[in-house]
Amino acid sequence: MRPFPRIHDLYIGRTVFGAVLLTWAVLVGLDTIIGGLLNEMSDVGRGRYDFMAAATHVALSVPRRAYMMFPTAAVIGALLGLGQLAASSELTVLRAVGLSRRRISLSVVISLSLLTALMVVNGETLGPWAQRRADALKAAAKSDDMIVAQYSGLWAREGNIFLNAQTGEERNEGGRSWIALQDVRLFELADDGRLLSMTRAASAEHLEGSWLLREVERTRFGEKSVETTKAAEERWESQLDAAALAANTRNLWRPRYMTARELSSGIDYRARNGLDASEFEEHYWGRWFYPLNVLALCLLAVPFAFGSLRSGGLGKRLFLGIVFSLGFWLVQTQVVRLAGVFRFDYRLAYTIPAVIVVLLSVWLFKRRSG
């Protein structure tokens, strides 16, 4: 097979690239306004959380929303771009000068690979950072006694005692739910600001209206002395708002907003402590399969554009392509959830739908040859 002129690839890639960007901008814009700003209006007025704070929170969530919306935008945009070429008979001309369906598809995949790579980087850097920053600003505005710091975890205050926890989660067992914090520090201050004591605990769980601290080490600071005591367990009678802590724990350590590295650390931690890590594993492998899913979806959608070369009904074909492609996400979501229920490998759950999509794409290409 002789090489084809590169200008054809650039033309196809530019058309698809532009269509994807336009579709992407529309979808992200709608999600930002409807799923973001309008939802935040219900919290406006709580504490210092005003409209500007809500707008800032939503603006910081845009990188995360762009990451989530990109697969859908890639599918619809690729179909619209190729549909535009098919409607103007440019696909027919490209075929006539010697470009195969495989080469045209390769041009589409390469152009989308650039955006996919950008989104993978965004999903591991800017997206999680900006979302945490947004949640931190919201938590600080809604409560004067609580803040979510970017690098030092969750901070809360009760009187002269300040609590800091590096990680935490909501646990559920036997119909009960409670907050469990790890790597906890309590700082007790005097009225004049002097540090009276510092307590370190491996974990703290909110049970029966009080906090149970485990592996406790307390250091008391006197005027001329320092005293250290240790205890395996200790009760901390506190009126700290557990519900507010739960809300901020969900915001700070939601697996779907973590990086792959953080998810891997979370899986290791839960494995060492005999805890359920299925939610972390689901999102961890989802990150790895993200680019494969995007490209598999686009390969499935491309044959529907070629069908218009021989027959009419371009709008119908584009609609069917979108339905088939977006249906993939529903199938994969259900397979992944079944993996969590029946405890089989998430890698298999993500691989099976992608392989089916690729095989279906090959079959459609053969049917629509010509």
PDB file of C-alpha atoms in Angstrom, residues 60-281:
ATOM      1  CA  LEU A  60     -12.812  25.338  39.701  1.00  0.00           C
ATOM      2  CA  SER A  61     -14.823  22.211  38.880  1.00  0.00           C
ATOM      3  CA  VAL A  62     -14.618  22.833  35.108  1.00  0.00           C
ATOM      4  CA  PRO A  63     -11.399  20.777  34.552  1.00  0.00           C
ATOM      5  CA  ARG A  64     -13.030  17.790  36.258  1.00  0.00           C
ATOM      6  CA  ARG A  65     -16.230  18.262  34.237  1.00  0.00           C
ATOM      7  CA  ALA A  66     -14.204  18.481  31.022  1.00  0.00           C
ATOM      8  CA  TYR A  67     -12.551  15.156  31.870  1.00  0.00           C
ATOM      9  CA  MET A  68     -15.888  13.471  32.517  1.00  0.00           C
ATOM     10  CA  MET A  69     -17.581  14.899  29.407  1.00  0.00           C
ATOM     11  CA  PHE A  70     -14.783  14.276  26.930  1.00  0.00           C
ATOM     12  CA  PRO A  71     -15.675  10.659  25.946  1.00  0.00           C
ATOM     13  CA  THR A  72     -19.216  11.703  25.041  1.00  0.00           C
ATOM     14  CA  ALA A  73     -17.964  14.794  23.206  1.00  0.00           C
ATOM     15  CA  ALA A  74     -15.403  12.710  21.292  1.00  0.00           C
ATOM     16  CA  VAL A  75     -18.060  10.309  20.008  1.00  0.00           C
ATOM     17  CA  ILE A  76     -20.602  12.959  19.019  1.00  0.00           C
ATOM     18  CA  GLY A  77     -17.943  15.296  17.624  1.00  0.00           C
ATOM     19  CA  ALA A  78     -16.315  12.566  15.513  1.00  0.00           C
ATOM     20  CA  LEU A  79     -19.690  11.628  14.044  1.00  0.00           C
ATOM     21  CA  LEU A  80     -20.584  15.250  13.344  1.00  0.00           C
ATOM     22  CA  GLY A  81     -17.200  15.937  11.741  1.00  0.00           C
ATOM     23  CA  LEU A  82     -17.346  12.896   9.485  1.00  0.00           C
ATOM     24  CA  GLY A  83     -21.026  13.556   8.849  1.00  0.00           C
ATOM     25  CA  GLN A  84     -20.124  17.033   7.626  1.00  0.00           C
ATOM     26  CA  LEU A  85     -17.570  15.543   5.232  1.00  0.00           C
ATOM     27  CA  ALA A  86     -20.066  12.905   4.056  1.00  0.00           C
ATOM     28  CA  ALA A  87     -22.894  15.408   3.539  1.00  0.00           C
ATOM     29  CA  SER A  88     -20.675  17.573   1.294  1.00  0.00           C
ATOM     30  CA  SER A  89     -19.446  14.454  -0.581  1.00  0.00           C
ATOM     31  CA  GLU A  90     -15.892  15.137   0.583  1.00  0.00           C
ATOM     32  CA  LEU A  91     -15.614  11.602   1.958  1.00  0.00           C
ATOM     33  CA  THR A  92     -16.513  10.323  -1.499  1.00  0.00           C
ATOM     34  CA  VAL A  93     -13.797  12.488  -3.045  1.00  0.00           C
ATOM     35  CA  LEU A  94     -11.242  11.300  -0.469  1.00  0.00           C
ATOM     36  CA  ARG A  95     -12.135   7.708  -1.240  1.00  0.00           C
ATOM     37  CA  ALA A  96     -11.863   8.426  -4.962  1.00  0.00           C
ATOM     38  CA  VAL A  97      -8.288   9.764  -4.630  1.00  0.00           C
ATOM     39  CA  GLY A  98      -7.226   6.566  -2.902  1.00  0.00           C
ATOM     40  CA  LEU A  99      -7.816   6.984   0.846  1.00  0.00           C
ATOM     41  CA  SER A 100      -9.143   3.791   2.369  1.00  0.00           C
ATOM     42  CA  ARG A 101     -11.683   3.650   5.157  1.00  0.00           C
ATOM     43  CA  ARG A 102      -8.904   2.396   7.402  1.00  0.00           C
ATOM     44  CA  ARG A 103      -6.732   5.416   6.656  1.00  0.00           C
ATOM     45  CA  ILE A 104      -9.594   7.845   7.237  1.00  0.00           C
ATOM     46  CA  SER A 105     -10.362   6.131  10.544  1.00  0.00           C
ATOM     47  CA  LEU A 106      -6.688   6.335  11.496  1.00  0.00           C
ATOM     48  CA  SER A 107      -6.733  10.095  10.857  1.00  0.00           C
ATOM     49  CA  VAL A 108      -9.727  10.418  13.187  1.00  0.00           C
ATOM     50  CA  VAL A 109      -8.100   8.318  15.900  1.00  0.00           C
ATOM     51  CA  ILE A 110      -4.808  10.246  15.754  1.00  0.00           C
ATOM     52  CA  SER A 111      -6.539  13.617  16.064  1.00  0.00           C
ATOM     53  CA  LEU A 112      -8.582  12.369  19.026  1.00  0.00           C
ATOM     54  CA  SER A 113      -5.515  10.782  20.632  1.00  0.00           C
ATOM     55  CA  LEU A 114      -4.037  14.229  21.190  1.00  0.00           C
ATOM     56  CA  LEU A 115      -7.099  15.396  23.112  1.00  0.00           C
ATOM     57  CA  THR A 116      -7.328  12.068  24.953  1.00  0.00           C
ATOM     58  CA  ALA A 117      -3.712  12.382  26.118  1.00  0.00           C
ATOM     59  CA  LEU A 118      -4.436  15.927  27.300  1.00  0.00           C
ATOM     60  CA  MET A 119      -7.427  14.694  29.295  1.00  0.00           C
ATOM     61  CA  VAL A 120      -5.403  11.883  30.864  1.00  0.00           C
ATOM     62  CA  VAL A 121      -2.894  14.468  32.097  1.00  0.00           C
ATOM     63  CA  ASN A 122      -5.751  16.700  33.270  1.00  0.00           C
ATOM     64  CA  GLY A 123      -7.309  13.774  35.156  1.00  0.00           C
ATOM     65  CA  GLU A 124      -4.083  13.230  37.068  1.00  0.00           C
ATOM     66  CA  THR A 125      -3.129  16.847  37.767  1.00  0.00           C
ATOM     67  CA  LEU A 126      -5.364  19.881  37.292  1.00  0.00           C
ATOM     68  CA  GLY A 127      -8.739  18.138  37.619  1.00  0.00           C
ATOM     69  CA  PRO A 128      -8.275  16.641  41.124  1.00  0.00           C
ATOM     70  CA  TRP A 129      -6.345  19.677  42.392  1.00  0.00           C
ATOM     71  CA  ALA A 130      -8.988  22.160  41.236  1.00  0.00           C
ATOM     72  CA  GLN A 131     -11.866  20.047  42.568  1.00  0.00           C
ATOM     73  CA  ARG A 132     -10.237  19.791  45.999  1.00  0.00           C
ATOM     74  CA  ARG A 133      -9.579  23.498  45.972  1.00  0.00           C
ATOM     75  CA  ALA A 134     -13.244  24.085  45.133  1.00  0.00           C
ATOM     76  CA  ASP A 135     -14.403  21.804  47.962  1.00  0.00           C
ATOM     77  CA  ALA A 136     -11.991  23.479  50.379  1.00  0.00           C
ATOM     78  CA  LEU A 137     -13.315  26.943  49.558  1.00  0.00           C
ATOM     79  CA  LYS A 138     -16.906  25.769  49.904  1.00  0.00           C
ATOM     80  CA  ALA A 139     -16.270  24.051  53.254  1.00  0.00           C
ATOM     81  CA  ALA A 140     -14.469  27.111  54.626  1.00  0.00           C
ATOM     82  CA  ALA A 141     -17.252  29.450  53.490  1.00  0.00           C
ATOM     83  CA  LYS A 142     -20.074  27.335  54.922  1.00  0.00           C
ATOM     84  CA  SER A 143     -18.488  26.740  58.326  1.00  0.00           C
ATOM     85  CA  ASP A 144     -16.198  28.936  60.401  1.00  0.00           C
ATOM     86  CA  ASP A 145     -15.072  25.893  62.397  1.00  0.00           C
ATOM     87  CA  MET A 146     -14.089  23.637  59.512  1.00  0.00           C
ATOM     88  CA  ILE A 147     -11.778  23.809  56.514  1.00  0.00           C
ATOM     89  CA  VAL A 148     -10.373  21.364  53.967  1.00  0.00           C
ATOM     90  CA  ALA A 149      -6.730  22.147  53.268  1.00  0.00           C
ATOM     91  CA  GLN A 150      -5.100  21.183  50.004  1.00  0.00           C
ATOM     92  CA  TYR A 151      -2.080  19.352  51.412  1.00  0.00           C
ATOM     93  CA  SER A 152      -2.760  18.898  55.136  1.00  0.00           C
ATOM     94  CA  GLY A 153      -6.141  17.199  55.022  1.00  0.00           C
ATOM     95  CA  LEU A 154      -9.212  18.081  57.057  1.00  0.00           C
ATOM     96  CA  TRP A 155      -9.151  20.691  59.827  1.00  0.00           C
ATOM     97  CA  ALA A 156     -11.967  21.243  62.324  1.00  0.00           C
ATOM     98  CA  ARG A 157     -12.330  23.259  65.508  1.00  0.00           C
ATOM     99  CA  GLU A 158     -14.248  22.850  68.736  1.00  0.00           C
ATOM    100  CA  GLY A 159     -13.552  25.607  71.226  1.00  0.00           C
ATOM    101  CA  ASN A 160      -9.813  25.660  71.886  1.00  0.00           C
ATOM    102  CA  ILE A 161      -9.209  22.220  70.351  1.00  0.00           C
ATOM    103  CA  PHE A 162      -8.202  21.879  66.712  1.00  0.00           C
ATOM    104  CA  LEU A 163      -8.491  18.546  64.882  1.00  0.00           C
ATOM    105  CA  ASN A 164      -6.451  17.573  61.846  1.00  0.00           C
ATOM    106  CA  ALA A 165      -6.936  14.316  59.899  1.00  0.00           C
ATOM    107  CA  GLN A 166      -4.936  13.295  56.854  1.00  0.00           C
ATOM    108  CA  THR A 167      -7.488  10.828  55.452  1.00  0.00           C
ATOM    109  CA  GLY A 168     -10.932   9.555  56.314  1.00  0.00           C
ATOM    110  CA  GLU A 169     -14.041   7.811  55.087  1.00  0.00           C
ATOM    111  CA  GLU A 170     -17.626   6.954  55.861  1.00  0.00           C
ATOM    112  CA  ARG A 171     -18.057   3.328  56.895  1.00  0.00           C
ATOM    113  CA  ASN A 172     -21.234   1.266  56.755  1.00  0.00           C
ATOM    114  CA  GLU A 173     -21.927  -2.012  58.513  1.00  0.00           C
ATOM    115  CA  GLY A 174     -25.115  -3.670  59.695  1.00  0.00           C
ATOM    116  CA  GLY A 175     -27.224  -0.682  58.724  1.00  0.00           C
ATOM    117  CA  ARG A 176     -25.012   1.706  60.729  1.00  0.00           C
ATOM    118  CA  SER A 177     -22.772   4.401  59.299  1.00  0.00           C
ATOM    119  CA  TRP A 178     -20.007   6.330  61.016  1.00  0.00           C
ATOM    120  CA  ILE A 179     -16.992   8.497  60.318  1.00  0.00           C
ATOM    121  CA  ALA A 180     -13.492   7.020  60.526  1.00  0.00           C
ATOM    122  CA  LEU A 181     -10.487   9.342  60.364  1.00  0.00           C
ATOM    123  CA  GLN A 182      -6.860   8.233  60.030  1.00  0.00           C
ATOM    124  CA  ASP A 183      -3.630   9.879  61.152  1.00  0.00           C
ATOM    125  CA  VAL A 184      -5.364  12.262  63.560  1.00  0.00           C
ATOM    126  CA  ARG A 185      -3.857  15.118  65.565  1.00  0.00           C
ATOM    127  CA  LEU A 186      -5.556  17.181  68.277  1.00  0.00           C
ATOM    128  CA  PHE A 187      -4.072  20.528  69.311  1.00  0.00           C
ATOM    129  CA  GLU A 188      -5.332  22.080  72.546  1.00  0.00           C
ATOM    130  CA  LEU A 189      -4.639  25.795  73.038  1.00  0.00           C
ATOM    131  CA  ALA A 190      -4.910  28.019  76.074  1.00  0.00           C
ATOM    132  CA  ASP A 191      -6.936  31.227  75.949  1.00  0.00           C
ATOM    133  CA  ASP A 192      -3.734  33.187  75.357  1.00  0.00           C
ATOM    134  CA  GLY A 193      -2.823  30.995  72.363  1.00  0.00           C
ATOM    135  CA  ARG A 194      -0.228  28.867  74.139  1.00  0.00           C
ATOM    136  CA  LEU A 195      -0.109  25.180  73.135  1.00  0.00           C
ATOM    137  CA  LEU A 196      -1.258  23.066  76.100  1.00  0.00           C
ATOM    138  CA  SER A 197      -1.167  19.602  74.542  1.00  0.00           C
ATOM    139  CA  MET A 198      -0.786  17.736  71.297  1.00  0.00           C
ATOM    140  CA  THR A 199      -2.426  14.337  70.798  1.00  0.00           C
ATOM    141  CA  ARG A 200      -1.651  11.901  68.021  1.00  0.00           C
ATOM    142  CA  ALA A 201      -3.921   8.967  67.176  1.00  0.00           C
ATOM    143  CA  ALA A 202      -3.672   6.376  64.454  1.00  0.00           C
ATOM    144  CA  SER A 203      -7.435   6.586  63.955  1.00  0.00           C
ATOM    145  CA  ALA A 204     -10.572   8.203  65.336  1.00  0.00           C
ATOM    146  CA  GLU A 205     -14.095   6.822  64.895  1.00  0.00           C
ATOM    147  CA  HIS A 206     -17.302   8.627  65.776  1.00  0.00           C
ATOM    148  CA  LEU A 207     -19.320   6.021  67.704  1.00  0.00           C
ATOM    149  CA  GLU A 208     -22.302   6.509  70.004  1.00  0.00           C
ATOM    150  CA  GLY A 209     -21.973  10.261  70.226  1.00  0.00           C
ATOM    151  CA  SER A 210     -18.255  10.391  71.048  1.00  0.00           C
ATOM    152  CA  TRP A 211     -14.920   9.774  69.378  1.00  0.00           C
ATOM    153  CA  LEU A 212     -12.919   6.590  69.961  1.00  0.00           C
ATOM    154  CA  LEU A 213      -9.206   7.293  69.545  1.00  0.00           C
ATOM    155  CA  ARG A 214      -6.844   4.372  68.915  1.00  0.00           C
ATOM    156  CA  GLU A 215      -3.065   4.168  69.457  1.00  0.00           C
ATOM    157  CA  VAL A 216      -3.027   7.450  71.332  1.00  0.00           C
ATOM    158  CA  GLU A 217       0.087   9.435  72.226  1.00  0.00           C
ATOM    159  CA  ARG A 218      -0.434  12.683  74.128  1.00  0.00           C
ATOM    160  CA  THR A 219       2.182  15.295  74.893  1.00  0.00           C
ATOM    161  CA  ARG A 220       1.390  17.939  77.537  1.00  0.00           C
ATOM    162  CA  PHE A 221       3.391  21.139  77.695  1.00  0.00           C
ATOM    163  CA  GLY A 222       3.848  22.712  81.121  1.00  0.00           C
ATOM    164  CA  GLU A 223       5.588  25.959  81.870  1.00  0.00           C
ATOM    165  CA  LYS A 224       8.868  24.150  82.526  1.00  0.00           C
ATOM    166  CA  SER A 225       8.163  20.521  81.634  1.00  0.00           C
ATOM    167  CA  VAL A 226       6.909  18.187  78.925  1.00  0.00           C
ATOM    168  CA  GLU A 227       4.976  15.002  79.746  1.00  0.00           C
ATOM    169  CA  THR A 228       4.141  12.206  77.281  1.00  0.00           C
ATOM    170  CA  THR A 229       1.558   9.478  77.848  1.00  0.00           C
ATOM    171  CA  LYS A 230       0.354   6.604  75.666  1.00  0.00           C
ATOM    172  CA  ALA A 231      -2.868   4.580  75.529  1.00  0.00           C
ATOM    173  CA  ALA A 232      -4.243   1.870  73.292  1.00  0.00           C
ATOM    174  CA  GLU A 233      -7.710   3.472  73.242  1.00  0.00           C
ATOM    175  CA  GLU A 234      -9.265   6.631  74.596  1.00  0.00           C
ATOM    176  CA  ARG A 235     -12.677   8.299  74.468  1.00  0.00           C
ATOM    177  CA  TRP A 236     -12.935  11.929  73.416  1.00  0.00           C
ATOM    178  CA  GLU A 237     -16.236  13.474  74.452  1.00  0.00           C
ATOM    179  CA  SER A 238     -16.772  16.093  71.776  1.00  0.00           C
ATOM    180  CA  GLN A 239     -19.708  17.957  70.277  1.00  0.00           C
ATOM    181  CA  LEU A 240     -17.915  18.266  66.933  1.00  0.00           C
ATOM    182  CA  ASP A 241     -20.491  18.126  64.145  1.00  0.00           C
ATOM    183  CA  ALA A 242     -20.118  14.608  62.760  1.00  0.00           C
ATOM    184  CA  ALA A 243     -22.555  15.325  59.912  1.00  0.00           C
ATOM    185  CA  ALA A 244     -20.458  18.260  58.713  1.00  0.00           C
ATOM    186  CA  LEU A 245     -17.332  16.143  59.011  1.00  0.00           C
ATOM    187  CA  ALA A 246     -19.018  13.410  56.979  1.00  0.00           C
ATOM    188  CA  ALA A 247     -19.893  15.853  54.205  1.00  0.00           C
ATOM    189  CA  ASN A 248     -16.372  17.191  54.017  1.00  0.00           C
ATOM    190  CA  THR A 249     -14.890  13.707  54.242  1.00  0.00           C
ATOM    191  CA  ARG A 250     -16.894  12.751  51.171  1.00  0.00           C
ATOM    192  CA  ASN A 251     -15.679  15.854  49.366  1.00  0.00           C
ATOM    193  CA  LEU A 252     -12.031  15.470  50.313  1.00  0.00           C
ATOM    194  CA  TRP A 253     -11.563  11.756  49.728  1.00  0.00           C
ATOM    195  CA  ARG A 254     -14.047  10.809  47.029  1.00  0.00           C
ATOM    196  CA  PRO A 255     -12.317   8.104  44.956  1.00  0.00           C
ATOM    197  CA  ARG A 256     -13.753   9.381  41.675  1.00  0.00           C
ATOM    198  CA  TYR A 257     -11.876  12.679  42.174  1.00  0.00           C
ATOM    199  CA  MET A 258      -8.538  11.147  43.195  1.00  0.00           C
ATOM    200  CA  THR A 259      -5.442  10.643  41.065  1.00  0.00           C
ATOM    201  CA  ALA A 260      -4.316   7.140  40.126  1.00  0.00           C
ATOM    202  CA  ARG A 261      -1.449   7.429  42.602  1.00  0.00           C
ATOM    203  CA  GLU A 262      -3.780   8.382  45.444  1.00  0.00           C
ATOM    204  CA  LEU A 263      -6.161   5.583  44.517  1.00  0.00           C
ATOM    205  CA  SER A 264      -3.281   3.095  44.546  1.00  0.00           C
ATOM    206  CA  SER A 265      -2.236   4.296  48.018  1.00  0.00           C
ATOM    207  CA  GLY A 266      -5.844   3.981  49.189  1.00  0.00           C
ATOM    208  CA  ILE A 267      -6.040   0.417  47.889  1.00  0.00           C
ATOM    209  CA  ASP A 268      -2.791  -0.522  49.653  1.00  0.00           C
ATOM    210  CA  TYR A 269      -3.956   1.040  52.917  1.00  0.00           C
ATOM    211  CA  ARG A 270      -7.260  -0.830  52.870  1.00  0.00           C
ATOM    212  CA  ALA A 271      -5.584  -4.094  51.959  1.00  0.00           C
ATOM    213  CA  ARG A 272      -3.219  -3.750  54.942  1.00  0.00           C
ATOM    214  CA  ASN A 273      -6.086  -3.020  57.310  1.00  0.00           C
ATOM    215  CA  GLY A 274      -8.576  -5.572  55.995  1.00  0.00           C
ATOM    216  CA  LEU A 275     -10.978  -2.911  54.636  1.00  0.00           C
ATOM    217  CA  ASP A 276     -13.089  -2.973  51.491  1.00  0.00           C
ATOM    218  CA  ALA A 277     -11.154  -1.371  48.618  1.00  0.00           C
ATOM    219  CA  SER A 278     -13.592  -2.149  45.790  1.00  0.00           C
ATOM    220  CA  GLU A 279     -14.617   1.476  45.192  1.00  0.00           C
ATOM    221  CA  PHE A 280     -10.969   2.536  44.973  1.00  0.00           C
ATOM    222  CA  GLU A 281     -10.135  -0.351  42.627  1.00  0.00           C
TER     223      GLU A 281
END
